[in-house]
Tab-separated table of C-alpha atoms in Angstrom:
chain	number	residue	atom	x	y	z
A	638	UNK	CA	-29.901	28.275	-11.638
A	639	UNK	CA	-32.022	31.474	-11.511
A	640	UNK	CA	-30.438	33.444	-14.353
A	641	UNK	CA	-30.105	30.003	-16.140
A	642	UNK	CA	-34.266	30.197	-15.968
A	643	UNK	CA	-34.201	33.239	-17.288
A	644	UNK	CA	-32.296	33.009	-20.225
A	645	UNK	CA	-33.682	29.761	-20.723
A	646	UNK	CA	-36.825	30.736	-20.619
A	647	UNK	CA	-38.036	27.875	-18.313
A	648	UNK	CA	-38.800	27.425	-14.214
A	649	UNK	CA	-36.540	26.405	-12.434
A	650	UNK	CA	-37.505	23.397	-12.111
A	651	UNK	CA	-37.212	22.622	-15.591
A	652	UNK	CA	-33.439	23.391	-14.912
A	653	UNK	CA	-33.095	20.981	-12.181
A	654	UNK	CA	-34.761	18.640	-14.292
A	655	UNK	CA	-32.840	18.793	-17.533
A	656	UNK	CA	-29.415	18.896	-15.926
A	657	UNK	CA	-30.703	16.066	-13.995
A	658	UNK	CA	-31.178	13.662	-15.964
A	659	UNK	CA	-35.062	13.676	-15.481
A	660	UNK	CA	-37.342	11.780	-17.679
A	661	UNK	CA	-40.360	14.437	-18.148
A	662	UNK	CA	-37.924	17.029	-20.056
A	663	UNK	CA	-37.716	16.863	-23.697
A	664	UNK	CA	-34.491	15.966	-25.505
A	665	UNK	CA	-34.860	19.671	-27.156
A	666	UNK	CA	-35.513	21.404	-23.821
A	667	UNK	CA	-32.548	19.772	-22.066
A	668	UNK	CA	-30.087	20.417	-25.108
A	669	UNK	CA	-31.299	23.897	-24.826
A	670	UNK	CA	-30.840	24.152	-21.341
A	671	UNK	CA	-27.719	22.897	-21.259
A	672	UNK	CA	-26.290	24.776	-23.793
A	673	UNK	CA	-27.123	27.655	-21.770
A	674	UNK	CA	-25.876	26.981	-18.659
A	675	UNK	CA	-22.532	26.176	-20.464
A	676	UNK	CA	-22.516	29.890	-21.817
A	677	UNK	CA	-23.304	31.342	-18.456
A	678	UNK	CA	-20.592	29.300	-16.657
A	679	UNK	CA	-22.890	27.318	-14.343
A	680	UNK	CA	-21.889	24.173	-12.854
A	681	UNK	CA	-24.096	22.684	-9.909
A	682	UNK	CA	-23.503	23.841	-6.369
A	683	UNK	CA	-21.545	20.853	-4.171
A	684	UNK	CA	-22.539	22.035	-0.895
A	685	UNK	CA	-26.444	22.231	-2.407
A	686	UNK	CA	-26.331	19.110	-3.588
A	687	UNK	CA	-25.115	17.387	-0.255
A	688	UNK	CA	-27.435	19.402	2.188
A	689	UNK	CA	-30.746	18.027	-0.182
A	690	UNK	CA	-28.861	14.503	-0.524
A	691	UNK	CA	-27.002	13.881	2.388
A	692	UNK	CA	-24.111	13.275	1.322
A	693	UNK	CA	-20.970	14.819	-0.854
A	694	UNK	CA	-19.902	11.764	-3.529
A	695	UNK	CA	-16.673	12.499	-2.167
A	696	UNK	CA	-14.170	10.327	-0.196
A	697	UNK	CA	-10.761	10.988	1.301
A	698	UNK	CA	-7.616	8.922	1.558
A	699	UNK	CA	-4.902	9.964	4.215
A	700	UNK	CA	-1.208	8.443	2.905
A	701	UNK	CA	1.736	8.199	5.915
A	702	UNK	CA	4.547	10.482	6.193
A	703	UNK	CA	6.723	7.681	4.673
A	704	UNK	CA	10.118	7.837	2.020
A	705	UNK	CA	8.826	4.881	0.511
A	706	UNK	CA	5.645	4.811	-2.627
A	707	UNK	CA	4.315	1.644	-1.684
A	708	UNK	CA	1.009	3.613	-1.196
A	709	UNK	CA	0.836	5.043	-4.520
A	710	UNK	CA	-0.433	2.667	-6.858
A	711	UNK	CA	-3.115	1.718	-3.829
A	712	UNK	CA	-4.509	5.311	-4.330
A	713	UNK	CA	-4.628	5.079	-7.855
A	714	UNK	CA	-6.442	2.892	-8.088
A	715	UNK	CA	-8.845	3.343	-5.043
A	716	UNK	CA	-9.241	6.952	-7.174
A	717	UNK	CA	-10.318	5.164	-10.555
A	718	UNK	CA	-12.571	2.749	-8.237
A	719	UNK	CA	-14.156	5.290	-6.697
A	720	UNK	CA	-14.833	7.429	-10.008
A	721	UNK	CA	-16.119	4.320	-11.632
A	722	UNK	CA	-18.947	4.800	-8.834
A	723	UNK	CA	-19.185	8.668	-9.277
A	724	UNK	CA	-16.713	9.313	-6.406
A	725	UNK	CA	-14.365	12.227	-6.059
A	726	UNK	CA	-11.515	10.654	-4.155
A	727	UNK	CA	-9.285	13.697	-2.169
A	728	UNK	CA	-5.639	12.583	-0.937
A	729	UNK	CA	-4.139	14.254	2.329
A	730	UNK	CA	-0.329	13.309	3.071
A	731	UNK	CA	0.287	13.265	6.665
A	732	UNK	CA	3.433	15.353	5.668
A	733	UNK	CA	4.782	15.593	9.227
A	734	UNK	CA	0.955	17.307	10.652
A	735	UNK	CA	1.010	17.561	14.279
A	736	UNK	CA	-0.776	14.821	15.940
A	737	UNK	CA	-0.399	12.648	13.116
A	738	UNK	CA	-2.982	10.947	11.139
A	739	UNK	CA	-5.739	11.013	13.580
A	740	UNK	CA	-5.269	14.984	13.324
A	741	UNK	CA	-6.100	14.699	9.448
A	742	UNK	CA	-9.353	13.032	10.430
A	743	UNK	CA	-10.084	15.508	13.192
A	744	UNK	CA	-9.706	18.008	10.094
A	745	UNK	CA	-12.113	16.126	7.724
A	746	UNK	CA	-14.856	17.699	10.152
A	747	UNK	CA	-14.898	20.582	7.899
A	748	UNK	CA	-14.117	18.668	4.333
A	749	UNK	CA	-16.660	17.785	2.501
A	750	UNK	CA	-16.075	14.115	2.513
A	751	UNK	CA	-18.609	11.419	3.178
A	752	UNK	CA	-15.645	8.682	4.451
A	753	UNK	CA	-11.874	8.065	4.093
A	754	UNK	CA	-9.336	5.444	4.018
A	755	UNK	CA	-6.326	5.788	6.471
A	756	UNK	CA	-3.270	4.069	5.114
A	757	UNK	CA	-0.641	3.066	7.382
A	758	UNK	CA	-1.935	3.790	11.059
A	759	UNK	CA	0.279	2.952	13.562
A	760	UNK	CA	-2.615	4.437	16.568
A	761	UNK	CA	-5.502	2.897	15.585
A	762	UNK	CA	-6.930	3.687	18.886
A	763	UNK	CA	-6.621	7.342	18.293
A	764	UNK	CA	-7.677	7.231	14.531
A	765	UNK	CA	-10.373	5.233	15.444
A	766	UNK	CA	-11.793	7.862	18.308
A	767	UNK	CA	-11.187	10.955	16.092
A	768	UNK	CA	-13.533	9.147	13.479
A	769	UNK	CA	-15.744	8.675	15.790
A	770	UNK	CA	-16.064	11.693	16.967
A	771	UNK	CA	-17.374	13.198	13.727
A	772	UNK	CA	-19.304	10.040	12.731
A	773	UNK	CA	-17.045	9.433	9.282
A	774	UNK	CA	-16.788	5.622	8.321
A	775	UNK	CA	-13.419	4.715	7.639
A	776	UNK	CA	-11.237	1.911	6.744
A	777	UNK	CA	-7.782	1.121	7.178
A	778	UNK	CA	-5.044	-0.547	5.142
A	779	UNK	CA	-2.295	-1.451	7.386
A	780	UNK	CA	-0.586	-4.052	8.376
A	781	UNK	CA	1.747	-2.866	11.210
A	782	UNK	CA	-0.936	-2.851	14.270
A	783	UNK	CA	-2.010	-5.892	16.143
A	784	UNK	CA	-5.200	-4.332	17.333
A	785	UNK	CA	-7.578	-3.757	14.694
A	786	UNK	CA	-10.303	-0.588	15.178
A	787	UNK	CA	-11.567	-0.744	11.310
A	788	UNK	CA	-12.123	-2.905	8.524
A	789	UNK	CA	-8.375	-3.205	8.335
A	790	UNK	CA	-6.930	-4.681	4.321
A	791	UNK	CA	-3.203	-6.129	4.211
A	792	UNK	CA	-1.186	-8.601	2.550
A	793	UNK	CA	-1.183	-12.098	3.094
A	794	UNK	CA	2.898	-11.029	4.975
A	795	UNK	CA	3.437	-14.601	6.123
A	796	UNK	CA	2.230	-16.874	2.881
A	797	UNK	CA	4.411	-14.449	1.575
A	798	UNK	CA	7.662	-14.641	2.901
A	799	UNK	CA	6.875	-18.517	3.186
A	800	UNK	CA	6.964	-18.104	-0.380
A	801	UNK	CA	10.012	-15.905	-0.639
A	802	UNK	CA	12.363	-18.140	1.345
A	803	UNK	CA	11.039	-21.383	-0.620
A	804	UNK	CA	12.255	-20.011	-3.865
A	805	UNK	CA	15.610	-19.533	-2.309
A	806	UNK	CA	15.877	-23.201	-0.966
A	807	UNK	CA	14.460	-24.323	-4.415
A	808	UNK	CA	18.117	-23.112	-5.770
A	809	UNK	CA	19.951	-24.845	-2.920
A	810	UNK	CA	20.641	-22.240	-0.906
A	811	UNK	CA	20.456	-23.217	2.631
A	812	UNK	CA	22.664	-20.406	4.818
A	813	UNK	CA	19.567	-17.512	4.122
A	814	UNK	CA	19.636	-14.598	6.170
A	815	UNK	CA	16.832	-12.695	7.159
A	816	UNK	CA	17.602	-8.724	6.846
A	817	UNK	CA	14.515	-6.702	8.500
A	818	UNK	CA	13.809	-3.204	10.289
A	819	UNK	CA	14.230	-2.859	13.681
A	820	UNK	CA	11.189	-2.622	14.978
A	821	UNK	CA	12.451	-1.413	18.481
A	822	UNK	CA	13.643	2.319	17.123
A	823	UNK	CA	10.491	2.560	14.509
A	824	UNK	CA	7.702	2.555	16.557
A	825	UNK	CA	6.656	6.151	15.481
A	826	UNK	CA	5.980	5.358	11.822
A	827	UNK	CA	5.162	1.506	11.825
A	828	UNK	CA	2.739	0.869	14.950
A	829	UNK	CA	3.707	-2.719	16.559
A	830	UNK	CA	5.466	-4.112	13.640
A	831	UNK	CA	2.997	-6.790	13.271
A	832	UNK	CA	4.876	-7.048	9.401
A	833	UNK	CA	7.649	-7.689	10.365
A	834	UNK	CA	6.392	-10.378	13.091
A	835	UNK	CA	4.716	-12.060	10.220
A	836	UNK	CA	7.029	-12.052	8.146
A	837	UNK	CA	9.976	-13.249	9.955
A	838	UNK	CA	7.319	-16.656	11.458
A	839	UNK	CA	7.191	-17.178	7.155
A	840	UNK	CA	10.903	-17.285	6.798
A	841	UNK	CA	10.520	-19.269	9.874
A	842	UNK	CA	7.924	-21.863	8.380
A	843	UNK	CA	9.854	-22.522	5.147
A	844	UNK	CA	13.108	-23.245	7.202
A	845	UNK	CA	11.431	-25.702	9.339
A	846	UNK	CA	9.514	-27.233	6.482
A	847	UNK	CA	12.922	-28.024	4.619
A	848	UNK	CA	14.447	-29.351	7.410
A	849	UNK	CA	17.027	-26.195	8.004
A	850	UNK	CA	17.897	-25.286	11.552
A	851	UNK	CA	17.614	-22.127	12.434
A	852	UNK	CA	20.283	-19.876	13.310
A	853	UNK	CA	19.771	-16.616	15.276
A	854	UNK	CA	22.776	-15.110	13.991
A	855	UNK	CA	21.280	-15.234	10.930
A	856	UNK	CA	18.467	-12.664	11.445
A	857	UNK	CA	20.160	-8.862	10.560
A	858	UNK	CA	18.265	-6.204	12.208
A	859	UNK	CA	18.671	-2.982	10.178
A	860	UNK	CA	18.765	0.639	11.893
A	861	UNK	CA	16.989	3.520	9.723
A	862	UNK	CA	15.582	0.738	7.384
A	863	UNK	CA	13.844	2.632	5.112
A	864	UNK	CA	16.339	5.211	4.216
A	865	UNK	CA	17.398	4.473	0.808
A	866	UNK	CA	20.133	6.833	0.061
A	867	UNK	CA	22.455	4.584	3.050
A	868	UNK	CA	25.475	3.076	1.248
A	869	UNK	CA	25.552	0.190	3.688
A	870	UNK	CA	23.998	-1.605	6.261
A	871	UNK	CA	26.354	-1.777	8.714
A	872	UNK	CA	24.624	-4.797	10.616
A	873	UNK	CA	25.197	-6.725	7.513
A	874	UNK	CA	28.619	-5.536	7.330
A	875	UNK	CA	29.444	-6.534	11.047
A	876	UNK	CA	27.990	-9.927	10.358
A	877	UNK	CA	29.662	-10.729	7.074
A	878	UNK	CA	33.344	-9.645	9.326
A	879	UNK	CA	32.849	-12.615	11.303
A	880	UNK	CA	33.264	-14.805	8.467
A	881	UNK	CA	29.913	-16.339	8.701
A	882	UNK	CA	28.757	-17.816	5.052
A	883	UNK	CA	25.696	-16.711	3.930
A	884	UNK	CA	24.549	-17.718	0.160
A	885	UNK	CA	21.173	-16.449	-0.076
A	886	UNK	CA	18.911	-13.351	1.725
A	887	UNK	CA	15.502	-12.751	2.035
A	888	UNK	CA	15.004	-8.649	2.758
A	889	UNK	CA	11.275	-7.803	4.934
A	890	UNK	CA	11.114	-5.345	1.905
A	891	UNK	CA	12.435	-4.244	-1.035
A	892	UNK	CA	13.588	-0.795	-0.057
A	893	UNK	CA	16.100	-2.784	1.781
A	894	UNK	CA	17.916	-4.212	-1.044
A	895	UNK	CA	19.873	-1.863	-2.405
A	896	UNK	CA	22.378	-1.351	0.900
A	897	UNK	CA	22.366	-4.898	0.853
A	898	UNK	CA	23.505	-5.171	-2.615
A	899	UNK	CA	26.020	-2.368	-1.939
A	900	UNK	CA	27.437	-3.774	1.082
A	901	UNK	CA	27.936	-7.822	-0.329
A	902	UNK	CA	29.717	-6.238	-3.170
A	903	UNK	CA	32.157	-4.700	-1.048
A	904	UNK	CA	32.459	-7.829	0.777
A	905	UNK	CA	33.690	-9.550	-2.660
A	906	UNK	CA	30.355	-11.268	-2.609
A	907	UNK	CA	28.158	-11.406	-6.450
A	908	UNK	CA	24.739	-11.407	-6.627
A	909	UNK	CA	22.976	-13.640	-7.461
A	910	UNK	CA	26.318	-15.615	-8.055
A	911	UNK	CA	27.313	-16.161	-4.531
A	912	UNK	CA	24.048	-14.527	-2.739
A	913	UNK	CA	20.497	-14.838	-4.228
A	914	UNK	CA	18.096	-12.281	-2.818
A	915	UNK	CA	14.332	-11.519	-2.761
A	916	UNK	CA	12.553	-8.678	-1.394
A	917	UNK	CA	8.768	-8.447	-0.105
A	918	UNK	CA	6.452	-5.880	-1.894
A	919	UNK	CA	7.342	-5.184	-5.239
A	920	UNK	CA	7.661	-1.338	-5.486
A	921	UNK	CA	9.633	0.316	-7.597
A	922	UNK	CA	13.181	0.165	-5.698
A	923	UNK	CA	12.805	-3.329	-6.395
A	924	UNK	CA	13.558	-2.705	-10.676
A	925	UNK	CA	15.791	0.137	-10.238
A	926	UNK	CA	18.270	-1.927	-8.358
A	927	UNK	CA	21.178	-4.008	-10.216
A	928	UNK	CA	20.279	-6.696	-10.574
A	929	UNK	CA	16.531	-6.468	-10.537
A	930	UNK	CA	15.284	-7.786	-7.532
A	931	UNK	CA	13.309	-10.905	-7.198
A	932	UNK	CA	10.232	-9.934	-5.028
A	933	UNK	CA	7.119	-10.950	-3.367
A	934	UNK	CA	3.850	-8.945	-4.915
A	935	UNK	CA	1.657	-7.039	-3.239
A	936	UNK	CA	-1.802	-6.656	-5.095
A	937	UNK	CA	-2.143	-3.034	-4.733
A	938	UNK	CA	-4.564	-2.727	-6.897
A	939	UNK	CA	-6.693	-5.118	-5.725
A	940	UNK	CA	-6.227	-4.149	-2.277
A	941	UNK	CA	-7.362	-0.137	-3.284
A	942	UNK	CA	-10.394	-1.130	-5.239
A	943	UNK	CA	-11.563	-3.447	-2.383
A	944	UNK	CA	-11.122	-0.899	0.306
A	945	UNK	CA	-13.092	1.618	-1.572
A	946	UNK	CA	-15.694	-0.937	-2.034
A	947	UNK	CA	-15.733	-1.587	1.748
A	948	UNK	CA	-16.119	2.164	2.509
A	949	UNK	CA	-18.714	3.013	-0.017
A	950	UNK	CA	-20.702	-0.067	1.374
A	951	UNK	CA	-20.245	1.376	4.950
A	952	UNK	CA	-21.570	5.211	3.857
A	953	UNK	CA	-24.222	3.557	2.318
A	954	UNK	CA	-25.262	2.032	6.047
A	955	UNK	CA	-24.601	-1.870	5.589
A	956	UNK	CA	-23.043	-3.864	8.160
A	957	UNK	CA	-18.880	-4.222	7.403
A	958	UNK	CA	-17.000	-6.514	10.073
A	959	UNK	CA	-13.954	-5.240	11.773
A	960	UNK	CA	-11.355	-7.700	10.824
A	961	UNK	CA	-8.326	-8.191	8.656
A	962	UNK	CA	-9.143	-8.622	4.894
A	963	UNK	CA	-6.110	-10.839	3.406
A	964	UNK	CA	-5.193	-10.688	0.149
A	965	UNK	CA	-2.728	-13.154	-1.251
A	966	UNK	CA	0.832	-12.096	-2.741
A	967	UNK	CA	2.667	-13.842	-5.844
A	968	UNK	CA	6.722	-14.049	-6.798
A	969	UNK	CA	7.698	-11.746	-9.336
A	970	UNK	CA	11.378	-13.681	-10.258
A	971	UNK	CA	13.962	-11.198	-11.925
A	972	UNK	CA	17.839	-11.210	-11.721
A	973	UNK	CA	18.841	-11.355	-8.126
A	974	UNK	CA	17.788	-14.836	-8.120
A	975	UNK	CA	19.318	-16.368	-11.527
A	976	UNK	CA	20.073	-19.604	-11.530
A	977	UNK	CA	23.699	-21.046	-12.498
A	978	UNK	CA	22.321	-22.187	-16.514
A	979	UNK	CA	20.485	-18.479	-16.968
A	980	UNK	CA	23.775	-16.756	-15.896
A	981	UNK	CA	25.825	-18.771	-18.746
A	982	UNK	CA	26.879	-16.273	-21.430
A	983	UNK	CA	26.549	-18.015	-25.193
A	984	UNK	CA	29.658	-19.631	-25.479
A	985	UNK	CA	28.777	-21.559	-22.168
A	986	UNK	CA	31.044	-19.794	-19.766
A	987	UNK	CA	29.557	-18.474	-17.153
């Protein structure tokens, strides 16, 4: 700012002024100033700027050490909320770090970062201490622990698969297996499971609403669930060798669905001729399946906006309770669910 001064030919403070916006500089002065510090290469000092201020403009977002995107399009756009504001938003992948994500936050002590949004924390307890510790607000989106440290945003996961299994008995399809992770052998990486909990009382609620028992044999638990280069599930295939009839399936999520596809097929079984199917979440496994898989939404979006909102309202010192923010989910219909007339090819054949 000193040689800018000089060549300049103002104080200092006349720099500060101009590049800040100030009211008392002239629109010459400040074009003049400016234009010099753009041929000396200056740009304003971060670390200056957040020891007068108190704070950085910055925020951080820590994403799981997951396969699956879900998570992507929730930091995009928490990162165009938060520049809307005047935010830098800085993402750190867990990538396998050594302690997990409550390490990352231990690490934000020396990252200029004024708060940060943990997504996907299956210790909440330890997250929520290591914050602590340095005094950083955070808040969470998650919805796999029961116990809930932060400001915590999630889907509405039992509306939703309420909603998933109701479109399937809206075709007539009343033998609907449920096809979800289990839970037991992916504690590390999804916390309690509370999703899956949720999910399987909504499959639960639209049975009982339509009057369909419910059948325990009917409920698939899937080893490795997220692993999307497996062929097969082979809990689905062990089921299917019993000869037990099953003409419609509701996957916990999508990144289930294409073993599932793969492993009706080589049962004889067409989908959605024989076996409709919907998914929960709507990333993109669930379009680059064949066929395109009917899905339940999650608003991404919405939900990344709202937890920057919440964080930016907590650095700013206002009150934020520590609950569950809902937000609801919609069905996206494609393919996997066709109905008999849709599937008729122009000469009326089907």
């Amino acid at each position: 700012m000193a040689d800018v001064s000089r060549a300049a030919e103002v104080g200092v403070a006349t720099v500060s002024r101009a590049l800040g916006d100030h009211p008392d500089v002239s629109e010459a002065t400040r074009q003049r100033v400016r234009a010099v510090a753009r041929s000396l290469g200056y740009r304003p000092s971060a670390t200056a700027r957040a020891l007068r201020t108190g704070e950085y403009r910055a925020i951080s977002v820590i994403v799981p050490d997951a396969g699956w995107g879900w998570w992507e399009p929730v930091v995009r756009a928490a990162f165009k909320a938060a520049a809307e504001v005047g935010y830098y938003l800085m993402a750190h992948p867990v990538a396998g770090t050594k302690g997990g994500a409550a390490a990352i936050v231990e690490a934000l002590a020396n990252v200029p970062t004024d708060g940060v949004i943990v997504i996907g924390v299956p210790d909440q307890d330890g997250v929520c201490e290591a914050c602590d510790r340095i005094a950083l607000p955070a808040i969470a989106i998650d919805d796999t622990s029961r116990t809930v440290r932060f400001p915590t945003i999630s889907a509405q996961n039992r509306e939703g698969a309420r909603l998933a299994v109701e479109h399937l008995i809206s075709l007539g399809r009343r033998s609907i297996a449920l096809l979800r992770p289990n839970i037991g052998v992916e504690t590390d990486n999804w916390g309690d499971g509370l999703f899956i909990d949720h999910r399987t009382l909504g499959y639960r609620d639209a049975l009982d609403s339509a009057g369909i028992a419910f059948d325990e044999s009917l409920i698939i638990d899937c080893t490795d669930p997220f692993n999307e280069t497996r062929k097969h599930w082979r809990e689905l295939e062990a089921e299917l060798s019993t000869g037990v009839r099953i003409d419609a399936m509701f996957c916990a999520a999508d990144s289930m669905a294409g073993a599932a596809l793969r492993t009706l097929r080589a049962h004889g079984l067409k989908v959605p001729e024989d076996v409709s199917i919907v998914g929960f979440d709507d990333e993109r496994a669930a379009i680059l399946v064949d066929p395109q898989l009917t899905t339940i939404r999650q608003p991404y979006e919405e939900m990344g906006c709202y937890a920057v909102e919440l964080l930016l309202r907590k650095i700013q010192g206002e009150h934020v309770d520590i609950r569950r923010y809902e937000f609801v989910t919609e069905l996206v219909r494609r393919s996997s669910t066709d109905e008999p007339e849709r599937l008729a090819k122009p000469d009326g054949t089907t």
